[in-house]
Amino acid sequence: MPQLAYVNGQILPLASASLHVEDRGTQFGDAVYEVCAVLNGQILDWQPHVVRLRRNLAELGIVLDIADAPLGLQARRLVARNGYRDAIIYLQVSRGTARRDHAFPARSAANLVMTVRRFDFAQRVRQLTTGIKVITQADNRWGRVDIKTVGLLPNVLAKQAARDAGAFEAWLVAPADGGDVVREGSSTNAWIIKDGQIITHPTGTHILPGIARDSLIRLGQQTQFTVEERPFTLAEALAADEAFLTSTTAPILPVVAIDGQMIGDGKPGPITGRLGRLVWQDVARQVGWRA
Ligand code: PLP
């Protein structure tokens, strides 16, 4: 069965699904997107993803003419038709197709596309015992990275630098009074643990408010863990007892080295391990998924 994609109301084979060359997402990055995890055939955390999507659309004044209920229905339909147990669904909404001009077109209907790809979440569970490495890169993105736009070139370059260095992720750092601050990863949120305190950068305009980040803070509140949301420096990260990252496609992964320097004893830490079990138990409770 060919992979299927959704384009403005139609489900088509991925190979023949397309948008007009004058789609504003292509020409200006004038588009927002979401990535949701599909586990056991079910979309995880659909509601918070839609809330974030709507917020981002409103920030940019893009009008998406489909209500939440039919949008959810179409997404679930595409997931079901693709038939994968473990996958990710990608949704992209651009301002539409129009003659190229920087200013908004007077009339244009938003273009909505969705794709579904198989994804190996079991590998993420295995990586809890090995951990991953990160490098650092300068955060040279625009000033509103809380909006999830497709304008990801700095993130793409940072991720490639990580790959070239044999690392999983690049943590983006920005100069500040007390030394370089770690904001987040190129496609993940960044966390450290020091003396039992779990620390992550606060939301605002400098990071994307990750859905996995939010879930972990909520899970922490329901258990014995509390999270301190404050900026932390690279020096603090290097001296941390543990470090980890979170995202939809990497719900929690221990970071065992930053820029080639071991974190703690260079092995996934015990608190990260406990958080990892909490995260995956929560996934099991929500969608009945097991590695
Ligand atoms: N930060 C950035 C820059 C991202 O691109 C992403 C996800 O794509 C995240 C953080 C994690 O967000 P989420 O947990 O919603 O996947």
Short mmCIF file of C-alpha atoms and ligand atoms in Angstrom, two decimals:
data_model
loop_
_atom_site.label_atom_id
_atom_site.label_comp_id
_atom_site.label_asym_id
_atom_site.label_seq_id
_atom_site.Cartn_x
_atom_site.Cartn_y
_atom_site.Cartn_z
CA MET A 1 0.00 0.00 0.00
CA PRO A 2 1.50 3.40 -0.93
CA GLN A 3 2.02 5.98 1.78
CA LEU A 4 -0.81 8.46 1.85
CA ALA A 5 -0.81 12.21 2.43
CA TYR A 6 -3.55 14.76 3.03
CA VAL A 7 -3.65 17.92 0.89
CA ASN A 8 -6.46 20.44 1.40
CA GLY A 9 -9.22 17.92 1.99
CA GLN A 10 -7.96 15.09 -0.21
CA ILE A 11 -6.08 11.94 0.71
CA LEU A 12 -3.58 11.02 -2.03
CA PRO A 13 -0.56 8.77 -2.54
CA LEU A 14 2.40 10.64 -1.04
CA ALA A 15 4.31 10.41 -4.32
CA SER A 16 1.68 12.45 -6.16
CA ALA A 17 0.68 14.79 -3.32
CA SER A 18 1.88 18.34 -3.92
CA LEU A 19 1.38 22.04 -3.32
CA HIS A 20 1.59 24.89 -5.83
CA VAL A 21 5.10 26.30 -6.37
CA GLU A 22 3.85 29.65 -5.12
CA ASP A 23 2.82 28.25 -1.76
CA ARG A 24 3.93 30.89 0.77
CA GLY A 25 5.39 28.23 3.01
CA THR A 26 7.93 27.42 0.29
CA GLN A 27 8.66 30.99 -0.75
CA PHE A 28 8.67 32.78 2.60
CA GLY A 29 8.54 30.15 5.32
CA ASP A 30 5.10 31.68 5.91
CA ALA A 31 3.70 28.54 7.52
CA VAL A 32 3.45 26.78 10.85
CA TYR A 33 3.55 23.09 11.66
CA GLU A 34 3.07 20.42 14.28
CA VAL A 35 4.49 16.94 14.75
CA CYS A 36 2.52 14.48 16.86
CA ALA A 37 3.47 10.99 17.96
CA VAL A 38 1.32 8.06 16.85
CA LEU A 39 1.67 5.15 19.23
CA ASN A 40 -0.41 2.00 19.05
CA GLY A 41 -2.21 3.66 16.12
CA GLN A 42 -3.38 6.57 18.28
CA ILE A 43 -2.30 10.20 18.21
CA LEU A 44 -0.72 11.19 21.52
CA ASP A 45 -1.51 14.59 23.07
CA TRP A 46 -3.59 15.73 20.10
CA GLN A 47 -5.37 18.40 22.11
CA PRO A 48 -2.28 20.34 23.30
CA HIS A 49 -0.81 20.15 19.78
CA VAL A 50 -3.96 21.70 18.33
CA VAL A 51 -4.00 24.40 21.01
CA ARG A 52 -0.39 25.28 20.11
CA LEU A 53 -1.17 25.21 16.37
CA ARG A 54 -4.12 27.58 16.85
CA ARG A 55 -2.00 29.92 18.95
CA ASN A 56 0.72 30.00 16.29
CA LEU A 57 -1.80 30.60 13.50
CA ALA A 58 -3.29 33.47 15.50
CA GLU A 59 0.17 34.96 16.13
CA LEU A 60 0.77 35.11 12.36
CA GLY A 61 -2.78 35.97 11.33
CA ILE A 62 -3.17 32.81 9.24
CA VAL A 63 -6.80 31.74 8.95
CA LEU A 64 -7.32 27.99 8.85
CA ASP A 65 -10.86 27.33 7.77
CA ILE A 66 -11.38 23.98 9.44
CA ALA A 67 -12.63 23.54 13.00
CA ASP A 68 -10.84 21.43 15.59
CA ALA A 69 -13.25 18.48 15.41
CA PRO A 70 -13.03 17.89 11.62
CA LEU A 71 -9.27 18.57 11.73
CA GLY A 72 -8.89 15.83 14.34
CA LEU A 73 -11.10 13.55 12.30
CA GLN A 74 -9.02 14.06 9.14
CA ALA A 75 -5.78 13.49 11.06
CA ARG A 76 -7.07 10.25 12.62
CA ARG A 77 -8.39 9.15 9.24
CA LEU A 78 -5.00 9.68 7.59
CA VAL A 79 -3.27 7.79 10.41
CA ALA A 80 -5.74 4.90 10.10
CA ARG A 81 -5.45 4.76 6.29
CA ASN A 82 -1.63 4.63 6.51
CA GLY A 83 -2.02 1.78 8.96
CA TYR A 84 1.17 2.21 11.00
CA ARG A 85 1.26 1.25 14.67
CA ASP A 86 4.14 3.58 15.53
CA ALA A 87 4.51 6.75 13.48
CA ILE A 88 4.60 10.51 13.47
CA ILE A 89 2.04 12.74 11.85
CA TYR A 90 3.22 16.07 10.41
CA LEU A 91 0.73 18.91 9.86
CA GLN A 92 1.67 22.08 7.99
CA VAL A 93 -0.48 25.14 7.47
CA SER A 94 0.75 27.91 5.18
CA ARG A 95 -0.89 31.26 4.51
CA GLY A 96 -1.81 29.88 1.10
CA THR A 97 -0.91 30.16 -2.56
CA ALA A 98 -0.50 33.65 -4.06
CA ARG A 99 1.59 35.67 -6.54
CA ARG A 100 4.93 36.22 -4.83
CA ASP A 101 4.82 39.39 -2.75
CA HIS A 102 6.11 39.82 0.80
CA ALA A 103 2.92 41.46 2.09
CA PHE A 104 -0.03 39.20 2.87
CA PRO A 105 -2.24 38.44 -0.15
CA ALA A 106 -5.65 40.12 -0.03
CA ARG A 107 -7.30 36.77 -0.55
CA SER A 108 -5.75 33.37 -0.05
CA ALA A 109 -6.95 30.18 1.55
CA ALA A 110 -4.53 28.46 3.90
CA ASN A 111 -2.90 25.29 2.56
CA LEU A 112 -3.17 22.37 4.97
CA VAL A 113 -1.04 19.28 4.39
CA MET A 114 -0.51 16.23 6.57
CA THR A 115 1.89 13.31 6.18
CA VAL A 116 2.42 10.20 8.26
CA ARG A 117 5.70 8.33 8.58
CA ARG A 118 6.61 5.18 10.42
CA PHE A 119 8.69 5.92 13.52
CA ASP A 120 10.66 3.63 15.82
CA PHE A 121 9.68 4.71 19.33
CA ALA A 122 11.03 1.46 20.80
CA GLN A 123 14.50 2.75 19.91
CA ARG A 124 13.86 5.74 22.18
CA VAL A 125 13.16 3.38 25.08
CA ARG A 126 16.42 1.53 24.37
CA GLN A 127 18.31 4.83 24.27
CA LEU A 128 17.29 5.43 27.90
CA THR A 129 20.06 3.02 28.87
CA THR A 130 22.74 4.31 26.48
CA GLY A 131 22.06 8.05 26.45
CA ILE A 132 23.04 10.44 23.67
CA LYS A 133 25.64 13.16 23.11
CA VAL A 134 25.04 16.80 22.34
CA ILE A 135 27.21 19.61 21.07
CA THR A 136 26.60 23.34 21.41
CA GLN A 137 25.95 25.88 18.66
CA ALA A 138 25.25 29.61 18.74
CA ASP A 139 21.52 30.39 18.84
CA ASN A 140 21.22 32.64 15.80
CA ARG A 141 17.47 32.21 15.23
CA TRP A 142 14.93 35.03 15.01
CA GLY A 143 13.28 36.56 18.10
CA ARG A 144 10.04 34.58 18.11
CA VAL A 145 11.09 30.95 18.22
CA ASP A 146 8.08 30.26 20.44
CA ILE A 147 6.11 30.25 17.17
CA LYS A 148 6.56 26.90 15.45
CA THR A 149 7.22 28.10 11.91
CA VAL A 150 8.74 26.09 9.07
CA GLY A 151 11.58 28.66 8.91
CA LEU A 152 14.01 26.16 10.41
CA LEU A 153 17.29 26.85 8.58
CA PRO A 154 19.31 27.68 11.74
CA ASN A 155 17.90 24.52 13.36
CA VAL A 156 18.75 22.47 10.27
CA LEU A 157 22.35 23.74 10.26
CA ALA A 158 22.74 23.16 13.99
CA LYS A 159 21.38 19.61 13.71
CA GLN A 160 23.72 18.86 10.81
CA ALA A 161 26.68 20.19 12.83
CA ALA A 162 25.64 17.73 15.56
CA ARG A 163 25.44 14.86 13.07
CA ASP A 164 28.85 15.78 11.65
CA ALA A 165 30.26 15.68 15.18
CA GLY A 166 28.70 12.27 15.85
CA ALA A 167 26.18 13.79 18.28
CA PHE A 168 22.41 13.41 18.45
CA GLU A 169 21.52 17.03 19.05
CA ALA A 170 22.88 20.59 19.16
CA TRP A 171 22.04 22.71 22.18
CA LEU A 172 21.62 26.34 21.19
CA VAL A 173 23.42 28.81 23.43
CA ALA A 174 23.18 32.58 23.69
CA PRO A 175 25.49 35.01 25.47
CA ALA A 176 24.15 36.53 28.70
CA ASP A 177 25.59 38.38 31.70
CA GLY A 178 26.43 35.27 33.71
CA GLY A 179 27.87 33.34 30.74
CA ASP A 180 26.33 31.50 27.80
CA VAL A 181 22.75 30.40 28.48
CA VAL A 182 21.48 27.09 27.08
CA ARG A 183 18.10 27.76 25.52
CA GLU A 184 16.99 24.50 23.89
CA GLY A 185 18.04 21.99 21.27
CA SER A 186 17.59 22.35 17.51
CA SER A 187 14.41 20.25 17.80
CA THR A 188 14.21 19.40 21.50
CA ASN A 189 13.99 21.08 24.90
CA ALA A 190 17.03 20.99 27.18
CA TRP A 191 17.16 20.01 30.87
CA ILE A 192 19.76 19.59 33.61
CA ILE A 193 19.64 18.13 37.11
CA LYS A 194 21.81 19.46 39.94
CA ASP A 195 21.54 18.35 43.59
CA GLY A 196 18.14 16.78 42.84
CA GLN A 197 16.80 19.97 41.26
CA ILE A 198 15.40 19.59 37.74
CA ILE A 199 15.98 22.74 35.68
CA THR A 200 14.78 23.84 32.24
CA HIS A 201 14.63 27.19 30.42
CA PRO A 202 11.37 29.09 31.04
CA THR A 203 8.87 29.58 28.23
CA GLY A 204 8.76 32.99 26.54
CA THR A 205 10.09 34.07 23.19
CA HIS A 206 13.46 32.23 23.40
CA ILE A 207 12.26 28.61 23.27
CA LEU A 208 9.49 26.56 21.75
CA PRO A 209 7.03 25.55 24.49
CA GLY A 210 7.41 21.82 23.89
CA ILE A 211 4.46 19.53 24.41
CA ALA A 212 6.79 16.86 25.84
CA ARG A 213 8.32 19.53 28.12
CA ASP A 214 4.87 20.42 29.38
CA SER A 215 3.91 16.78 29.91
CA LEU A 216 7.04 16.17 31.95
CA ILE A 217 6.43 19.21 34.17
CA ARG A 218 2.85 17.98 34.74
CA LEU A 219 4.03 14.44 35.47
CA GLY A 220 6.62 15.82 37.87
CA GLN A 221 3.94 17.76 39.73
CA GLN A 222 1.91 14.55 40.15
CA THR A 223 4.92 12.79 41.68
CA GLN A 224 7.76 13.81 43.95
CA PHE A 225 9.61 15.88 41.32
CA THR A 226 9.41 19.62 40.91
CA VAL A 227 10.86 21.50 37.99
CA GLU A 228 12.55 24.85 38.27
CA GLU A 229 11.92 26.89 35.12
CA ARG A 230 14.87 29.28 34.86
CA PRO A 231 17.70 29.96 32.41
CA PHE A 232 20.83 27.90 33.09
CA THR A 233 24.32 28.47 31.76
CA LEU A 234 26.51 26.14 29.73
CA ALA A 235 28.92 26.08 32.71
CA GLU A 236 26.05 24.83 34.91
CA ALA A 237 25.16 22.21 32.33
CA LEU A 238 28.74 20.94 32.17
CA ALA A 239 28.85 20.74 35.99
CA ALA A 240 25.37 19.14 36.25
CA ASP A 241 24.80 15.71 37.82
CA GLU A 242 22.54 14.71 34.92
CA ALA A 243 21.14 16.18 31.73
CA PHE A 244 18.44 15.14 29.31
CA LEU A 245 16.28 16.37 26.46
CA THR A 246 12.61 16.04 25.54
CA SER A 247 10.49 16.26 22.40
CA THR A 248 7.59 14.54 20.70
CA THR A 249 9.94 12.20 18.83
CA ALA A 250 12.30 11.79 21.79
CA PRO A 251 9.98 11.94 24.81
CA ILE A 252 13.00 11.75 27.13
CA LEU A 253 16.64 10.96 26.35
CA PRO A 254 19.56 11.14 28.78
CA VAL A 255 22.44 13.40 27.70
CA VAL A 256 25.76 11.81 28.68
CA ALA A 257 28.16 14.31 27.10
CA ILE A 258 28.15 17.95 26.03
CA ASP A 259 30.85 19.09 23.59
CA GLY A 260 32.78 15.91 24.33
CA GLN A 261 32.74 16.50 28.09
CA MET A 262 31.10 13.83 30.24
CA ILE A 263 28.06 14.78 32.31
CA GLY A 264 28.23 13.19 35.77
CA ASP A 265 29.90 9.82 35.32
CA GLY A 266 29.10 9.77 31.60
CA LYS A 267 26.17 7.37 32.03
CA PRO A 268 22.41 8.06 32.09
CA GLY A 269 21.60 9.35 35.57
CA PRO A 270 19.21 7.79 38.13
CA ILE A 271 16.70 10.66 38.24
CA THR A 272 16.53 10.77 34.44
CA GLY A 273 15.93 7.00 34.58
CA ARG A 274 13.02 7.47 36.98
CA LEU A 275 11.58 10.26 34.85
CA GLY A 276 11.96 8.02 31.80
CA ARG A 277 9.90 5.30 33.46
CA LEU A 278 7.26 7.87 34.42
CA VAL A 279 7.09 9.22 30.85
CA TRP A 280 6.68 5.81 29.24
CA GLN A 281 4.21 4.61 31.90
CA ASP A 282 2.14 7.69 31.12
CA VAL A 283 2.26 6.85 27.40
CA ALA A 284 1.17 3.27 28.21
CA ARG A 285 -1.70 4.59 30.33
CA GLN A 286 -2.86 6.95 27.58
CA VAL A 287 -2.62 4.77 24.47
CA GLY A 288 -1.78 1.27 25.71
CA TRP A 289 1.66 1.32 24.03
CA ARG A 290 4.49 -0.93 25.17
CA ALA A 291 8.00 -1.15 23.70
N1 PLP B 1 12.32 22.98 20.56
C1 PLP B 1 12.35 23.03 19.22
C2 PLP B 1 13.15 24.10 18.56
C3 PLP B 1 11.62 22.11 18.46
O1 PLP B 1 11.64 22.18 17.12
C4 PLP B 1 10.88 21.11 19.13
C5 PLP B 1 10.11 20.11 18.38
O2 PLP B 1 10.10 20.07 17.19
C6 PLP B 1 10.90 21.08 20.53
C7 PLP B 1 11.62 22.04 21.21
C8 PLP B 1 10.13 20.04 21.27
O3 PLP B 1 8.74 20.29 21.17
P1 PLP B 1 7.69 19.12 21.30
O4 PLP B 1 7.90 18.54 22.67
O5 PLP B 1 6.39 19.81 21.17
O6 PLP B 1 7.97 18.14 20.22
#
